[in-house]
Amino acid sequence: MNNFPKRLLAHALPVFSGLIFTHGSAIAQENTELNNDDHQSNELEHVQVSGETYRGLDSQTTQPVTVLTGDELAQRRQGTLGETLNALPGVHLDNFGAGASRPVIRGQTVPRIEVLMDGANVFDASSVSPDHAIVTDPLLLDAIEVLRGPAATRYGGGAINGAVNLVDSKVPRAVPEGGVSGATEVRLGSGDGEQTAVGRMTMGLGNVAFHVEGSSRESENYDIPSEFGADELADSFSESSNFSLGASWINDKGYIGAAYTRQDAEYGLPGHSHLNGVCHTHGADLHCEAHDEFEDPFGSSDDHTAYIDLRSERVDVRADYAQLLPGIAHTRMRLSYTDYEHEEIDGPSLFSQYLNEVYDARLEFTHEPLLGFSGIFGVQYTDGTFSGLDVNLVQNSGLITSIYMALTSYGPPIEYKTENYAVFLNESRSFGQLDVEFAIRKDHREISRPVPELIENVRPGYEMLLPVFVSLYGENWIDNFRDEAAEDFIENNPGSKHSPLSASFATTWNFDEAYSASVSIGRTERAPNVRELYAYGNNLATNSYELGLTQRNRASSSFPENSADIMESADSLDLTFRKTSGDTQFEVGVFYQDVTDYIFARHLETEDATGVAHNYLMYVAADADFTGIDGQISHQFSPVSRVTVFGDYVDADLKSEDDRLPRMPPGRLGVRYDWESGPFAANLEYYRTASQDRVASYETPTDGYNMANMTISYQFNNDATEAYLRGVNLTNELAFMHTSFVKEQSPLRGRNLILGLRHQF
C-alpha cells in the first residue's frame, strides 16, 4: 500500500479508529465465517525405459523415456502424483500430508517441471504453493511418462527439469473389440482407513465410442510412528472424487473427441498454524505481534482444522489423424478449458480463495521424412486468468484495509491475466548407429493486472469517512481519488513481458542392440511465475512472509530494486549409459546444470514471537549449479527372479550467495528383489535415504531413514482379475522428507497395508 491510503489513514485514524476498527472486523467476520462440519518401486517390467512415449504416435525420441504402467502403476498408485512417483530414480516428493504432494525431479519441482495431461498442460494452482494439489487422479491413469531432454523441451521453460505426462483414456482412441471394455478396482488401507472404488467403461456404437469413468477415495488421518508424539498425523485426512464423460468419432485415419472432467477434493493441511496471521513488516523487519492497526486476524485458538476444498472442471477436445494434409504424416490437436477453484478454510473462517480459468490450444504436425529427418512442428496459445495470491480474506479485515476498501474494489480477487504464444520444433534422424535429435521452442508471455474499478460512492457502513475524503480530495473527490488509486495500483503491480527461448540437442550412439550411450546438451530459459513476481504477504502454509521480484522496494527502499524482467536460464549437460537386453540391464545418468539468475526465496530473518517460527523471504536471482547421478542396474538370476539396485544423488550450489538452496533431496540407494511364477508375483524393496546436512541458513538438518516395502499379487480368471497386498514402511520407521516445506510437522506415513482387487473386461 503506497502513500495515498496511508495519508487517508493518518487523517481518519484520530476520529474514526475505534468505530471503523469494530465495524470492519464485524464485516470481515460476517463475510468469512463458514460452517465447519466437521513407496514404492521401479520395476523394469513396467517402469520401462524406451525411445518413444507410451502412445508412440508422433513422439519418437532418441532419449530414454521412463514409463510407469501396468501392474506396477496399479499397485503403487496413491491419492497424489508425488506419492505415486516417489522412489523412481531421480524422483522424490514434496510432501504435504495425504492431499497434496508434488514430484521432485533431480532436485526441482514445479514450476521447473511441467505436468501434462496427454500432452496438454495441466492448469491448477500447484506451482503457487506446495499445499496446492496437482489436479489429477492417479487411480484413473493408463500410464505416467517422465520425459527429459528434447522430448521435454517442446513444452517450454517450465520443463527445465523434465515433464511428467499423465496418459488417460477419457477421450477414446478406438472402438473396443466386442463393443465394451472396462475395469474396476477397490482398495482398502490399514494405516489411514482408505476406502477407494474405481470404475471405467468404454462402449462402441459403429464409429462412435463413449467413455465414462469415476473414482471415489476417502482416507482418515494416517498413522505415524508413536515416537513422533502421536499415533496419527493430525489434519492428514483426504477425500476426493473424480468423474469424466467422453466420446469420440473414429475412422481408419484417427479420431476426434471430447471429454468433460470434474474433480472434487477436500484435504487437511498438517503443520498449518494461523498464529502468524498477525505477522507484518516494518520496512526491512518482520514483526509478529499485534499492535495499532495490525490486529490478530483470527483472535482464536490454533487447535482447529485447516483444510482445502477444491473443485476443478475441465473440457478437453483431442484429435489425432494420419495423412490429413499433404506432406503431413500425422496431425495432433489438444484444446482445453479449465475452471479451477479452491478455498482454504481455517476453522470457522474462509482464509483465502484461488481461481484459475484457462483456455489452451496446441496443434502439432508430424511431417513426412525430409532429408532423412522426422519431426514435429507446432504452435500453442494460452489465455488464463488467475487470482488468489496475496488475498487473505481474514487478514484483510484490519483498519487500513477497512478504510481503503471503503471506496475501492481492490480487494479480492485481484486478477492476473496471462497470455502466451509459442512455436516449437522437434526433429530426429538416424545415421547408422548414431541417432540425433534436437528441439527448439520460442515463447512470448505477458502478465498483466488490470486496474480494478472503483465503486461510485462510499460503501454502505463507511459513510462517516465521506468528510475525510472531501477534505483530502475536494468536491470532485471521487475522480481525484480514482486517478491516484489507479496510479498507485499500477506502480505496485507492474506488468511483465518475457520471450524465453529453449533449445536442446541429443545424440545416442548404439554400440549394438543392447548397449548405447547418449549425450544431451541444452539451454533453457524460464520466465518467473506469478508468485515469484508478485508475492507480497503471509503464506501461512509455509510459515513465511514473502516478497516477490516486483514487490521488494514496496516493503523497504533498502531492498534490491524491483524487477519484472529477470529470466532464469540454464545450460545443461546429460550423459546416459544404458543396456536394454540380456540378463543384466542398466540405465545410469549423470547430469550438470549451470543456471544463471536462478530465482529463489532468500532468507532475511526468522521471527518466532508467536511460538511458531515465521520466515521473512525475498525472491532474488543468483547463479547456481546442480550436479547429480541417478539410475538402476538389474540382473535376471533365473526366469522367475530379478534383483535391481537403484539410487540417485544431487548436489546444488549457490555460486553468488553465501547460502545454500533449500529443500534439496538427499542421496538415496536401494535394492529390490522381484519374483514371479505362474499367477503369483512378489517383490521386496529396501532403500536408504541419507541424512541431509547441506542446508540453507533457515533450515535444519534432516536425519536419514530406511524404507522397506513389499507387494504380493495373484492373478486368476485368465489374468482378468488380480488381488494384491502392498505394504509400505513395514518397519514403521519415523521418516521426514527434507524436500517438504513442513517436514518437521508432517512425517511420512507409518506402516500401511493396502489390499486391492482389480478386474478388467
Tab-separated table of N, CA, C and O in Angstrom, residues 90-93 104 107 629 647-651 663-669 688-694 702-705 736-740:
chain	number	residue	atom	x	y	z
A	90	GLY	N	15.858	-40.677	-9.314
A	90	GLY	CA	15.858	-39.244	-9.556
A	90	GLY	C	14.591	-38.526	-9.159
A	90	GLY	O	14.501	-37.302	-9.313
A	91	VAL	N	13.594	-39.260	-8.618
A	91	VAL	CA	12.312	-38.645	-8.283
A	91	VAL	C	12.054	-38.778	-6.786
A	91	VAL	O	12.001	-39.890	-6.255
A	92	HIS	N	11.898	-37.660	-6.103
A	92	HIS	CA	11.480	-37.606	-4.704
A	92	HIS	C	10.108	-36.934	-4.658
A	92	HIS	O	9.485	-36.718	-5.700
A	93	LEU	N	9.630	-36.598	-3.464
A	93	LEU	CA	8.354	-35.907	-3.383
A	93	LEU	C	8.429	-34.754	-2.410
A	93	LEU	O	9.208	-34.762	-1.463
A	104	VAL	N	9.443	-34.319	-7.178
A	104	VAL	CA	10.682	-33.546	-7.218
A	104	VAL	C	11.650	-34.309	-8.113
A	104	VAL	O	12.064	-35.422	-7.780
A	107	GLY	N	16.041	-32.704	-7.980
A	107	GLY	CA	16.164	-31.578	-7.072
A	107	GLY	C	15.175	-30.458	-7.273
A	107	GLY	O	15.166	-29.504	-6.492
A	629	ILE	N	23.641	-37.747	-10.168
A	629	ILE	CA	23.637	-39.041	-10.835
A	629	ILE	C	22.409	-39.807	-10.375
A	629	ILE	O	21.984	-39.691	-9.222
A	647	GLY	N	19.316	-45.889	-7.343
A	647	GLY	CA	19.715	-44.795	-6.468
A	647	GLY	C	19.787	-43.472	-7.193
A	647	GLY	O	19.658	-43.400	-8.423
A	648	ASP	N	20.004	-42.404	-6.422
A	648	ASP	CA	20.150	-41.075	-7.000
A	648	ASP	C	20.845	-40.158	-6.003
A	648	ASP	O	20.834	-40.396	-4.789
A	649	TYR	N	21.429	-39.113	-6.539
A	649	TYR	CA	22.107	-38.108	-5.712
A	649	TYR	C	22.156	-36.804	-6.496
A	649	TYR	O	22.387	-36.802	-7.717
A	650	VAL	N	21.909	-35.680	-5.830
A	650	VAL	CA	22.005	-34.373	-6.459
A	650	VAL	C	22.671	-33.411	-5.478
A	650	VAL	O	22.422	-33.460	-4.269
A	651	ASP	N	23.532	-32.558	-6.006
A	651	ASP	CA	24.202	-31.538	-5.196
A	651	ASP	C	23.955	-30.197	-5.866
A	651	ASP	O	24.065	-30.066	-7.092
A	663	ARG	N	15.707	-27.245	0.690
A	663	ARG	CA	14.911	-28.427	0.351
A	663	ARG	C	15.524	-29.269	-0.772
A	663	ARG	O	14.807	-29.801	-1.611
A	664	MET	N	16.842	-29.392	-0.793
A	664	MET	CA	17.481	-30.268	-1.768
A	664	MET	C	17.385	-31.717	-1.291
A	664	MET	O	17.702	-32.019	-0.131
A	665	PRO	N	16.956	-32.654	-2.142
A	665	PRO	CA	16.809	-34.045	-1.697
A	665	PRO	C	18.152	-34.673	-1.369
A	665	PRO	O	19.151	-34.416	-2.050
A	666	PRO	N	18.212	-35.499	-0.343
A	666	PRO	CA	19.458	-36.213	-0.018
A	666	PRO	C	19.664	-37.393	-0.955
A	666	PRO	O	18.782	-37.756	-1.745
A	667	GLY	N	20.830	-37.996	-0.868
A	667	GLY	CA	21.115	-39.176	-1.666
A	667	GLY	C	20.275	-40.369	-1.231
A	667	GLY	O	19.797	-40.445	-0.093
A	668	ARG	N	20.122	-41.323	-2.142
A	668	ARG	CA	19.293	-42.498	-1.866
A	668	ARG	C	19.874	-43.695	-2.611
A	668	ARG	O	20.321	-43.578	-3.754
A	669	LEU	N	19.861	-44.865	-1.958
A	669	LEU	CA	20.356	-46.097	-2.564
A	669	LEU	C	19.473	-47.241	-2.088
A	669	LEU	O	19.184	-47.361	-0.894
A	688	ARG	N	17.674	-46.848	1.376
A	688	ARG	CA	18.180	-45.965	2.421
A	688	ARG	C	18.263	-44.548	1.867
A	688	ARG	O	18.923	-44.306	0.852
A	689	THR	N	17.551	-43.642	2.516
A	689	THR	CA	17.664	-42.225	2.192
A	689	THR	C	18.625	-41.601	3.195
A	689	THR	O	18.408	-41.688	4.415
A	690	ALA	N	19.686	-41.006	2.700
A	690	ALA	CA	20.743	-40.485	3.566
A	690	ALA	C	20.269	-39.243	4.316
A	690	ALA	O	19.256	-38.625	3.971
A	691	SER	N	21.012	-38.870	5.327
A	691	SER	CA	20.739	-37.615	6.017
A	691	SER	C	21.118	-36.448	5.106
A	691	SER	O	21.917	-36.595	4.173
A	692	GLN	N	20.532	-35.300	5.381
A	692	GLN	CA	20.846	-34.106	4.610
A	692	GLN	C	21.325	-33.014	5.556
A	692	GLN	O	20.567	-32.499	6.383
A	693	ASP	N	22.614	-32.699	5.472
A	693	ASP	CA	23.158	-31.640	6.319
A	693	ASP	C	23.676	-30.461	5.501
A	693	ASP	O	24.217	-29.508	6.073
A	694	ARG	N	23.518	-30.506	4.187
A	694	ARG	CA	23.851	-29.353	3.348
A	694	ARG	C	22.578	-28.519	3.213
A	694	ARG	O	21.806	-28.689	2.267
A	702	THR	N	18.279	-32.903	8.291
A	702	THR	CA	17.265	-33.960	8.338
A	702	THR	C	17.949	-35.311	8.447
A	702	THR	O	18.863	-35.618	7.668
A	703	ASP	N	17.525	-36.108	9.412
A	703	ASP	CA	18.095	-37.445	9.582
A	703	ASP	C	17.719	-38.351	8.414
A	703	ASP	O	16.645	-38.215	7.805
A	704	GLY	N	18.597	-39.298	8.137
A	704	GLY	CA	18.283	-40.304	7.143
A	704	GLY	C	17.295	-41.326	7.675
A	704	GLY	O	16.990	-41.371	8.870
A	705	TYR	N	16.780	-42.150	6.787
A	705	TYR	CA	15.819	-43.169	7.205
A	705	TYR	C	15.882	-44.365	6.260
A	705	TYR	O	16.392	-44.280	5.134
A	736	PHE	N	11.300	-38.305	7.758
A	736	PHE	CA	10.988	-36.939	7.363
A	736	PHE	C	11.600	-36.668	5.994
A	736	PHE	O	12.753	-37.015	5.742
A	737	MET	N	10.826	-36.017	5.114
A	737	MET	CA	11.306	-35.652	3.787
A	737	MET	C	11.926	-34.270	3.834
A	737	MET	O	11.247	-33.287	4.152
A	738	HIS	N	13.211	-34.186	3.517
A	738	HIS	CA	13.870	-32.881	3.546
A	738	HIS	C	13.292	-31.945	2.492
A	738	HIS	O	13.403	-30.717	2.621
A	739	THR	N	12.694	-32.477	1.445
A	739	THR	CA	12.129	-31.662	0.372
A	739	THR	C	10.816	-31.000	0.765
A	739	THR	O	10.283	-30.191	0.005
A	740	SER	N	10.264	-31.333	1.918
A	740	SER	CA	8.954	-30.822	2.318
A	740	SER	C	9.069	-29.481	3.025
A	740	SER	O	9.973	-29.259	3.834
